[in-house]
PDB file of C-alpha atoms in Angstrom:
ATOM      1  CA  MET A   1       7.275 -17.580  -7.902  1.00  0.00           C
ATOM      2  CA  ASP A   2       9.932 -16.042 -10.165  1.00  0.00           C
ATOM      3  CA  PHE A   3       7.613 -13.114 -10.856  1.00  0.00           C
ATOM      4  CA  ILE A   4       7.062 -12.533  -7.124  1.00  0.00           C
ATOM      5  CA  ASN A   5      10.821 -12.628  -6.501  1.00  0.00           C
ATOM      6  CA  PHE A   6      11.316 -10.142  -9.319  1.00  0.00           C
ATOM      7  CA  ILE A   7       8.763  -7.734  -7.828  1.00  0.00           C
ATOM      8  CA  VAL A   8      10.279  -8.056  -4.346  1.00  0.00           C
ATOM      9  CA  ASN A   9      13.770  -7.397  -5.687  1.00  0.00           C
ATOM     10  CA  LEU A  10      12.530  -4.463  -7.756  1.00  0.00           C
ATOM     11  CA  LEU A  11      10.873  -2.956  -4.694  1.00  0.00           C
ATOM     12  CA  HIS A  12      13.874  -3.625  -2.475  1.00  0.00           C
ATOM     13  CA  ASP A  13      16.745  -2.631  -4.777  1.00  0.00           C
ATOM     14  CA  PRO A  14      15.755  -1.135  -8.155  1.00  0.00           C
ATOM     15  CA  ARG A  15      19.347   0.041  -8.632  1.00  0.00           C
ATOM     16  CA  THR A  16      20.620  -3.531  -8.998  1.00  0.00           C
ATOM     17  CA  ILE A  17      17.768  -4.474 -11.334  1.00  0.00           C
ATOM     18  CA  ILE A  18      18.385  -1.484 -13.609  1.00  0.00           C
ATOM     19  CA  ALA A  19      22.142  -2.141 -13.602  1.00  0.00           C
ATOM     20  CA  GLY A  20      21.418  -5.695 -14.746  1.00  0.00           C
ATOM     21  CA  TRP A  21      19.166  -4.465 -17.536  1.00  0.00           C
ATOM     22  CA  ILE A  22      21.825  -2.026 -18.735  1.00  0.00           C
ATOM     23  CA  ALA A  23      24.462  -4.775 -18.761  1.00  0.00           C
ATOM     24  CA  THR A  24      22.335  -7.371 -20.539  1.00  0.00           C
ATOM     25  CA  LEU A  25      20.168  -5.279 -22.868  1.00  0.00           C
ATOM     26  CA  GLY A  26      22.506  -2.419 -23.720  1.00  0.00           C
ATOM     27  CA  PRO A  27      21.886   1.345 -23.935  1.00  0.00           C
ATOM     28  CA  GLY A  28      19.025   1.051 -26.424  1.00  0.00           C
ATOM     29  CA  LEU A  29      16.828  -1.824 -25.305  1.00  0.00           C
ATOM     30  CA  VAL A  30      17.197  -1.041 -21.594  1.00  0.00           C
ATOM     31  CA  TYR A  31      14.365   1.473 -21.925  1.00  0.00           C
ATOM     32  CA  THR A  32      11.934  -1.309 -22.855  1.00  0.00           C
ATOM     33  CA  PRO A  33      11.567  -2.857 -19.356  1.00  0.00           C
ATOM     34  CA  LEU A  34      11.588   0.616 -17.802  1.00  0.00           C
ATOM     35  CA  PHE A  35       8.674   1.589 -20.030  1.00  0.00           C
ATOM     36  CA  LEU A  36       6.812  -1.651 -19.360  1.00  0.00           C
ATOM     37  CA  VAL A  37       7.018  -1.457 -15.555  1.00  0.00           C
ATOM     38  CA  VAL A  38       5.570   2.062 -15.422  1.00  0.00           C
ATOM     39  CA  PHE A  39       3.024   1.341 -18.168  1.00  0.00           C
ATOM     40  CA  VAL A  40       1.742  -1.801 -16.446  1.00  0.00           C
ATOM     41  CA  GLU A  41       1.619  -0.154 -13.004  1.00  0.00           C
ATOM     42  CA  THR A  42      -0.478   2.740 -14.301  1.00  0.00           C
ATOM     43  CA  GLY A  43      -2.304   0.955 -17.109  1.00  0.00           C
ATOM     44  CA  VAL A  44      -3.351  -2.428 -15.756  1.00  0.00           C
ATOM     45  CA  VAL A  45      -5.577  -2.133 -12.725  1.00  0.00           C
ATOM     46  CA  VAL A  46      -4.488  -5.468 -11.218  1.00  0.00           C
ATOM     47  CA  PHE A  47      -0.845  -4.369 -10.799  1.00  0.00           C
ATOM     48  CA  PRO A  48      -0.972  -1.376  -8.417  1.00  0.00           C
ATOM     49  CA  PHE A  49       1.884  -2.790  -6.313  1.00  0.00           C
ATOM     50  CA  LEU A  50       4.608  -2.238  -8.925  1.00  0.00           C
ATOM     51  CA  PRO A  51       7.269   0.272  -7.772  1.00  0.00           C
ATOM     52  CA  GLY A  52       6.710   3.445  -9.762  1.00  0.00           C
ATOM     53  CA  ASP A  53       8.267   6.128  -7.550  1.00  0.00           C
ATOM     54  CA  SER A  54      11.417   4.233  -6.588  1.00  0.00           C
ATOM     55  CA  LEU A  55      11.988   3.042 -10.177  1.00  0.00           C
ATOM     56  CA  LEU A  56      11.794   6.612 -11.477  1.00  0.00           C
ATOM     57  CA  PHE A  57      14.241   7.796  -8.839  1.00  0.00           C
ATOM     58  CA  ALA A  58      16.700   4.965  -9.528  1.00  0.00           C
ATOM     59  CA  ALA A  59      16.480   5.532 -13.290  1.00  0.00           C
ATOM     60  CA  GLY A  60      17.244   9.198 -12.652  1.00  0.00           C
ATOM     61  CA  VAL A  61      20.399   8.165 -10.792  1.00  0.00           C
ATOM     62  CA  PHE A  62      21.524   6.062 -13.782  1.00  0.00           C
ATOM     63  CA  SER A  63      20.741   8.971 -16.124  1.00  0.00           C
ATOM     64  CA  ALA A  64      23.545  11.084 -14.669  1.00  0.00           C
ATOM     65  CA  ASP A  65      26.883  11.186 -16.513  1.00  0.00           C
ATOM     66  CA  GLY A  66      28.382   7.719 -16.871  1.00  0.00           C
ATOM     67  CA  GLY A  67      25.344   5.929 -15.470  1.00  0.00           C
ATOM     68  CA  GLY A  68      24.345   4.177 -18.682  1.00  0.00           C
ATOM     69  CA  LEU A  69      21.082   6.026 -19.361  1.00  0.00           C
ATOM     70  CA  ASN A  70      20.398   9.321 -21.113  1.00  0.00           C
ATOM     71  CA  ILE A  71      18.349  11.808 -19.097  1.00  0.00           C
ATOM     72  CA  PHE A  72      16.314  13.020 -22.079  1.00  0.00           C
ATOM     73  CA  ALA A  73      15.549   9.486 -23.275  1.00  0.00           C
ATOM     74  CA  THR A  74      14.651   8.455 -19.726  1.00  0.00           C
ATOM     75  CA  LEU A  75      12.204  11.329 -19.322  1.00  0.00           C
ATOM     76  CA  ILE A  76      10.574  10.802 -22.720  1.00  0.00           C
ATOM     77  CA  VAL A  77      10.185   7.040 -22.193  1.00  0.00           C
ATOM     78  CA  PHE A  78       8.641   7.517 -18.754  1.00  0.00           C
ATOM     79  CA  TYR A  79       6.393  10.372 -19.936  1.00  0.00           C
ATOM     80  CA  ALA A  80       5.051   8.075 -22.656  1.00  0.00           C
ATOM     81  CA  ALA A  81       4.649   5.119 -20.271  1.00  0.00           C
ATOM     82  CA  ALA A  82       2.830   7.171 -17.628  1.00  0.00           C
ATOM     83  CA  ILE A  83       0.452   8.928 -20.027  1.00  0.00           C
ATOM     84  CA  LEU A  84      -0.272   5.897 -22.211  1.00  0.00           C
ATOM     85  CA  GLY A  85      -0.668   3.696 -19.131  1.00  0.00           C
ATOM     86  CA  ASN A  86      -3.356   5.914 -17.656  1.00  0.00           C
ATOM     87  CA  THR A  87      -5.034   6.167 -21.063  1.00  0.00           C
ATOM     88  CA  SER A  88      -5.135   2.378 -21.338  1.00  0.00           C
ATOM     89  CA  ASN A  89      -6.571   2.127 -17.841  1.00  0.00           C
ATOM     90  CA  TYR A  90      -9.258   4.690 -18.693  1.00  0.00           C
ATOM     91  CA  TRP A  91     -10.434   2.765 -21.773  1.00  0.00           C
ATOM     92  CA  ILE A  92     -10.351  -0.589 -20.003  1.00  0.00           C
ATOM     93  CA  ALA A  93     -12.718   0.921 -17.458  1.00  0.00           C
ATOM     94  CA  ARG A  94     -14.857   2.535 -20.135  1.00  0.00           C
ATOM     95  CA  PHE A  95     -15.515  -0.806 -21.846  1.00  0.00           C
ATOM     96  CA  PHE A  96     -15.232  -3.330 -19.012  1.00  0.00           C
ATOM     97  CA  GLY A  97     -15.287  -1.346 -15.752  1.00  0.00           C
ATOM     98  CA  SER A  98     -18.684  -2.288 -14.377  1.00  0.00           C
ATOM     99  CA  ARG A  99     -18.193  -5.967 -15.148  1.00  0.00           C
ATOM    100  CA  ILE A 100     -14.741  -6.013 -13.527  1.00  0.00           C
ATOM    101  CA  ILE A 101     -16.010  -4.345 -10.346  1.00  0.00           C
ATOM    102  CA  ASP A 102     -19.180  -6.448 -10.113  1.00  0.00           C
ATOM    103  CA  SER A 103     -17.235  -9.679 -10.584  1.00  0.00           C
ATOM    104  CA  GLY A 104     -15.285  -9.089  -7.364  1.00  0.00           C
ATOM    105  CA  LYS A 105     -12.302 -10.887  -8.884  1.00  0.00           C
ATOM    106  CA  VAL A 106     -10.031  -7.842  -8.607  1.00  0.00           C
ATOM    107  CA  LYS A 107      -9.535  -7.744  -4.853  1.00  0.00           C
ATOM    108  CA  ALA A 108      -7.720  -4.393  -5.042  1.00  0.00           C
ATOM    109  CA  LEU A 109     -10.950  -2.727  -6.195  1.00  0.00           C
ATOM    110  CA  THR A 110     -12.515  -2.706  -2.754  1.00  0.00           C
ATOM    111  CA  PRO A 111     -15.651  -0.664  -2.082  1.00  0.00           C
ATOM    112  CA  GLU A 112     -13.635   1.426   0.390  1.00  0.00           C
ATOM    113  CA  ARG A 113     -11.017   2.420  -2.202  1.00  0.00           C
ATOM    114  CA  MET A 114     -13.642   3.143  -4.816  1.00  0.00           C
ATOM    115  CA  ALA A 115     -15.565   5.277  -2.318  1.00  0.00           C
ATOM    116  CA  LYS A 116     -12.449   7.270  -1.462  1.00  0.00           C
ATOM    117  CA  LEU A 117     -11.752   7.957  -5.116  1.00  0.00           C
ATOM    118  CA  ASP A 118     -15.381   8.943  -5.636  1.00  0.00           C
ATOM    119  CA  HIS A 119     -14.877  11.427  -2.803  1.00  0.00           C
ATOM    120  CA  PHE A 120     -11.693  12.732  -4.434  1.00  0.00           C
ATOM    121  CA  PHE A 121     -13.452  13.238  -7.761  1.00  0.00           C
ATOM    122  CA  ALA A 122     -16.368  14.981  -6.085  1.00  0.00           C
ATOM    123  CA  LYS A 123     -14.049  17.298  -4.166  1.00  0.00           C
ATOM    124  CA  TYR A 124     -11.225  17.961  -6.608  1.00  0.00           C
ATOM    125  CA  GLY A 125     -12.601  17.002 -10.014  1.00  0.00           C
ATOM    126  CA  GLY A 126      -9.913  16.596 -12.644  1.00  0.00           C
ATOM    127  CA  LEU A 127      -7.171  17.466 -10.173  1.00  0.00           C
ATOM    128  CA  THR A 128      -7.714  13.986  -8.747  1.00  0.00           C
ATOM    129  CA  ILE A 129      -5.819  12.585 -11.739  1.00  0.00           C
ATOM    130  CA  ILE A 130      -2.851  14.816 -10.852  1.00  0.00           C
ATOM    131  CA  ILE A 131      -3.003  14.378  -7.068  1.00  0.00           C
ATOM    132  CA  THR A 132      -3.250  10.594  -7.172  1.00  0.00           C
ATOM    133  CA  ARG A 133      -0.207  10.375  -9.462  1.00  0.00           C
ATOM    134  CA  PHE A 134       1.839  10.820  -6.313  1.00  0.00           C
ATOM    135  CA  MET A 135      -0.086   8.186  -4.342  1.00  0.00           C
ATOM    136  CA  PRO A 136       0.803   4.515  -4.918  1.00  0.00           C
ATOM    137  CA  PHE A 137      -2.197   2.225  -5.490  1.00  0.00           C
ATOM    138  CA  PHE A 138      -4.531   5.192  -5.962  1.00  0.00           C
ATOM    139  CA  ARG A 139      -2.711   6.332  -9.112  1.00  0.00           C
ATOM    140  CA  THR A 140      -3.638   2.963 -10.641  1.00  0.00           C
ATOM    141  CA  PHE A 141      -7.291   3.187  -9.612  1.00  0.00           C
ATOM    142  CA  ALA A 142      -7.931   6.878 -10.420  1.00  0.00           C
ATOM    143  CA  PRO A 143      -7.934   6.558 -14.236  1.00  0.00           C
ATOM    144  CA  PHE A 144     -10.056   3.422 -13.889  1.00  0.00           C
ATOM    145  CA  VAL A 145     -12.635   5.341 -11.866  1.00  0.00           C
ATOM    146  CA  ALA A 146     -12.458   8.226 -14.358  1.00  0.00           C
ATOM    147  CA  GLY A 147     -13.183   5.783 -17.154  1.00  0.00           C
ATOM    148  CA  THR A 148     -16.279   4.381 -15.471  1.00  0.00           C
ATOM    149  CA  GLY A 149     -18.035   7.675 -16.144  1.00  0.00           C
ATOM    150  CA  HIS A 150     -16.572  10.415 -13.969  1.00  0.00           C
ATOM    151  CA  MET A 151     -14.814  12.330 -16.731  1.00  0.00           C
ATOM    152  CA  ASN A 152     -14.942  12.800 -20.495  1.00  0.00           C
ATOM    153  CA  PHE A 153     -11.845  11.714 -22.389  1.00  0.00           C
ATOM    154  CA  GLY A 154     -10.732  15.179 -23.503  1.00  0.00           C
ATOM    155  CA  LYS A 155     -10.667  16.555 -19.965  1.00  0.00           C
ATOM    156  CA  PHE A 156      -9.059  13.362 -18.696  1.00  0.00           C
ATOM    157  CA  THR A 157      -6.279  13.605 -21.297  1.00  0.00           C
ATOM    158  CA  VAL A 158      -5.327  17.131 -20.230  1.00  0.00           C
ATOM    159  CA  PHE A 159      -5.038  16.258 -16.540  1.00  0.00           C
ATOM    160  CA  ASN A 160      -3.432  12.922 -17.372  1.00  0.00           C
ATOM    161  CA  ALA A 161      -0.650  14.625 -19.348  1.00  0.00           C
ATOM    162  CA  ILE A 162      -0.044  17.255 -16.660  1.00  0.00           C
ATOM    163  CA  GLY A 163       0.039  14.659 -13.879  1.00  0.00           C
ATOM    164  CA  GLY A 164       2.244  12.238 -15.814  1.00  0.00           C
ATOM    165  CA  VAL A 165       4.828  14.879 -16.707  1.00  0.00           C
ATOM    166  CA  ALA A 166       4.871  16.282 -13.155  1.00  0.00           C
ATOM    167  CA  TRP A 167       5.228  12.849 -11.505  1.00  0.00           C
ATOM    168  CA  VAL A 168       7.955  11.592 -13.810  1.00  0.00           C
ATOM    169  CA  SER A 169       9.889  14.870 -13.777  1.00  0.00           C
ATOM    170  CA  LEU A 170       9.917  15.101  -9.995  1.00  0.00           C
ATOM    171  CA  PHE A 171      11.256  11.634  -9.207  1.00  0.00           C
ATOM    172  CA  VAL A 172      13.592  11.261 -12.190  1.00  0.00           C
ATOM    173  CA  LEU A 173      15.172  14.695 -11.758  1.00  0.00           C
ATOM    174  CA  VAL A 174      15.591  14.282  -8.007  1.00  0.00           C
ATOM    175  CA  GLY A 175      17.485  11.054  -8.729  1.00  0.00           C
ATOM    176  CA  TYR A 176      19.450  12.724 -11.527  1.00  0.00           C
ATOM    177  CA  PHE A 177      20.605  15.721  -9.478  1.00  0.00           C
ATOM    178  CA  PHE A 178      21.004  14.131  -6.048  1.00  0.00           C
ATOM    179  CA  GLY A 179      21.637  10.435  -6.727  1.00  0.00           C
ATOM    180  CA  GLY A 180      25.389  10.934  -7.064  1.00  0.00           C
ATOM    181  CA  ILE A 181      25.822  12.384  -3.583  1.00  0.00           C
ATOM    182  CA  PRO A 182      27.975   9.969  -1.516  1.00  0.00           C
ATOM    183  CA  PHE A 183      25.412   9.828   1.307  1.00  0.00           C
ATOM    184  CA  VAL A 184      22.687   8.812  -1.175  1.00  0.00           C
ATOM    185  CA  GLN A 185      24.931   6.175  -2.741  1.00  0.00           C
ATOM    186  CA  GLU A 186      25.875   4.713   0.648  1.00  0.00           C
ATOM    187  CA  HIS A 187      22.300   4.621   1.966  1.00  0.00           C
ATOM    188  CA  PHE A 188      20.469   3.961  -1.284  1.00  0.00           C
ATOM    189  CA  GLU A 189      18.193   1.189   0.002  1.00  0.00           C
ATOM    190  CA  ILE A 190      17.145   3.247   3.018  1.00  0.00           C
ATOM    191  CA  ILE A 191      16.370   6.211   0.776  1.00  0.00           C
ATOM    192  CA  ILE A 192      14.297   3.996  -1.513  1.00  0.00           C
ATOM    193  CA  LEU A 193      12.309   2.787   1.498  1.00  0.00           C
ATOM    194  CA  GLY A 194      11.884   6.413   2.544  1.00  0.00           C
ATOM    195  CA  ILE A 195      10.544   7.345  -0.900  1.00  0.00           C
ATOM    196  CA  VAL A 196       8.065   4.484  -0.754  1.00  0.00           C
ATOM    197  CA  GLY A 197       7.064   5.450   2.793  1.00  0.00           C
ATOM    198  CA  VAL A 198       6.509   9.119   1.925  1.00  0.00           C
ATOM    199  CA  SER A 199       4.516   8.132  -1.167  1.00  0.00           C
ATOM    200  CA  VAL A 200       2.264   5.798   0.804  1.00  0.00           C
ATOM    201  CA  LEU A 201       1.825   8.204   3.735  1.00  0.00           C
ATOM    202  CA  PRO A 202      -1.110  10.215   2.261  1.00  0.00           C
ATOM    203  CA  ALA A 203      -3.018   7.000   1.603  1.00  0.00           C
ATOM    204  CA  LEU A 204      -2.349   5.769   5.147  1.00  0.00           C
ATOM    205  CA  ILE A 205      -3.477   9.074   6.631  1.00  0.00           C
ATOM    206  CA  GLY A 206      -6.639   8.907   4.523  1.00  0.00           C
ATOM    207  CA  ALA A 207      -7.291   5.343   5.652  1.00  0.00           C
ATOM    208  CA  VAL A 208      -6.848   6.281   9.322  1.00  0.00           C
ATOM    209  CA  LYS A 209      -9.149   9.285   8.961  1.00  0.00           C
ATOM    210  CA  GLY A 210     -11.734   7.128   7.212  1.00  0.00           C
ATOM    211  CA  ALA A 211     -11.570   4.499   9.952  1.00  0.00           C
ATOM    212  CA  LEU A 212     -11.920   7.126  12.691  1.00  0.00           C
ATOM    213  CA  ALA A 213     -14.848   8.741  10.886  1.00  0.00           C
ATOM    214  CA  ALA A 214     -16.554   5.349  10.517  1.00  0.00           C
ATOM    215  CA  ARG A 215     -16.133   4.655  14.236  1.00  0.00           C
ATOM    216  CA  ALA A 216     -17.498   8.059  15.094  1.00  0.00           C
ATOM    217  CA  LYS A 217     -20.596   7.427  12.962  1.00  0.00           C
ATOM    218  CA  LYS A 218     -21.144   4.041  14.624  1.00  0.00           C
ATOM    219  CA  LYS A 219     -20.945   5.630  18.062  1.00  0.00           C
ATOM    220  CA  GLU A 220     -23.428   8.318  17.026  1.00  0.00           C
ATOM    221  CA  ALA A 221     -25.779   5.670  15.642  1.00  0.00           C
ATOM    222  CA  LYS A 222     -25.667   3.761  18.924  1.00  0.00           C
TER     223      LYS A 222
END
């Protein structure tokens, strides 16, 4: 229950959570939970619901002058977490992927999601690793699918590094440069919800298109 409350609070108000970490852990150790959240979200396939985008943005806000974090340390820690997380996910899939999927115990690995990612890989190849970085849930599943046999490790590593750096840089630097604006400070929770909404939008559009296409096929079959 405590873990669920933590996740809800982190999704709802990452600014308060990060402020608490800075106060209790200090300027050095505060990067440990920041690293772990992003690493687990991207590296452990059963935790796709962790708040990557909003956490990066909030950390960028705290990386501005006087916020308690250092912008260069923040970027480096998140780069490492994002790249190593995807790498971990890839190798988990390489060794255990088929057994995990066949077991049906990981409810997030639905046939529909796997089929969509298969489609992405078929259409965009390695760019899927970059594109899905900006799509919650799918960024957790993409390296897993890549590890089940869609991509060799060398090619995966190149796209993984490009996608990780691009994703982290975008959200952290937007927070860093614009987080101090009074309007952003006064409406921080609404902006966080907006970031989450915009991030999820591509996946929702894809789901709607898939549902409409499935209905169309059923009608044609009848």
